[in-house]
């Protein structure tokens, strides 16, 4: 009756049979690269990797039984003989206690019950041990125990402990190593291999080996050799490969599955990381100290993405993750920074989506006020010059600022931001915060997201969102597997045109020169740089059809770099080193033109189709919807001073991109008049008649004559009548200028445009960033 009552009282709170069979221990999440190399383990209070019984060394299984529960294979969960023996020994030794718990009881206590030593808990422990023996075989119970028990240093389970102390799987443990692990659970703290003295651990290890011999698990000769071995464990370390990437993956996992699942759910995570490319990025960072110092920078970031899938191949979040003094743990690839001109390709692509705008279309690079009387905004170029009519190819390749601002104005601020958001850029959320300077880098963007946006250019107009995880498995269940679904954003013709411009070394040579790190020997690579005001940020983002790479250089605290540390000088050399080595040994990949692309001949000044009076033409790419219209023609008469028709001229009219806006039209008309081109509504030309005039020229004055021996009265005086020359007739022959295909090389090998520069005329004293 007493036993029955005890069962009723203490057994009512025990786990159900279903709970016993479904129990799973907390297990670390393991993160691998794309080829199965372990990068890091995530865990909560218990670092554990659950393995099967076959993956645990027989030495460890025998050693555990020998030291913890020699009658393990003979009892049914509890061992009355062991309990009695422990009671006698505890009575004989006043301050020394010995437990009589079996391996099954220890499993029951550690998994299901409180660790507090109370009489009630001991009764429940014994009852639960009997239940476990009814649901599991002895080998299963031993495997569960070896996956659950703590071995110190936050390592739980044989696999985690074996990896931590010996750097090998639990199945490969030697006899001495297995005996060492079996010795630890009694007192993991005092027996730790990392303690100042290890004599106690070695002594207990040898005791384990001795007991294995007594139980006939070992021959004496093998035991002797094992006890003579020195204790050899790995140095304590917190190994983490690709730390910024691993922490990025951790955040994504927690967003999807929650922290408890990630830290204790035993997830097996295969990531997108290409360890060879990651190690290349880290090598470049380690060797970049002198280069960064010359630029006045302390940090860099790099990200590499596969454009067809969006898979992140490398992520270097800082020069040194462990450099606390410079916030090395901050991942600059996902930090918001102003991108400078590296944002321009997005805007130009948006413009070329519209009818009538292609790489050969003309934008006038002339001094233009995009503001109003109260708030003027007059951007200027890096070289403090304006270049007149330039093609979109010239404007983008040489990173001219005025045409870029015009391009964004023609698209519209709201449509530009909407386009950026469709390209995965999440930081541009409030249109009211930005003006036209957004195209020059006036809005903060993440390097990873900008590299993602560039996948649309590399991938025929389809955007691939950057991803870091390929597959997540828990046990035998696949929780997630990445499937690539690129989203079309641009027409293929536009993507190809942007790639054609950014991979054209001749077109960009006017500003960047021909000897520049933007060129990759033997490979066609499209690339764009970016620099922000006061050289606070230097960017370079480039791509092939199979690789997008972005590099940022600067200081985390926004401290300016040295003057001249632009994208082409500070970031491009590091970008070039990575891309050159990443592409080494691979065949060149050209950007393939879609069927809708054609080459058209256009007027070099207006960007329109030429006529019979066109003096200068150029050729460039156009899609069918981009083909320009005919040049506007005008006829006018030239009258002499008597009102007689002297000549009739026929020419085309030069006008701005937005003729109805005086701020745009006026500087273009001034440029046209200055360069001898007719403008809209110029009207006929009347030459003025000459007006006679008399000019008196004295060869020698009287005083000089008196002194020089010539009498003053004989000093000659000449009267000359002059008539002004008639005004010459208007010449419509354009002034000589190089074509887009043959730009004049820059005298300097490399010059990088600085973005957001503006110059206000003397009548306007304000200088601001829109």
PDB file of C-alpha atoms in Angstrom, residues 16 49 52 57 674 727:
ATOM      1  CA  UNK A  16       4.152  10.990 -20.421  1.00  0.00           C
ATOM      2  CA  UNK A  49      26.000  18.486 -31.660  1.00  0.00           C
ATOM      3  CA  UNK A  52      24.212   8.686 -33.656  1.00  0.00           C
ATOM      4  CA  UNK A  57      33.982   5.905 -30.432  1.00  0.00           C
ATOM      5  CA  UNK A 674      28.593  81.200 -78.802  1.00  0.00           C
ATOM      6  CA  UNK A 727      29.450  91.808 -89.745  1.00  0.00           C
TER       7      UNK A 727
END
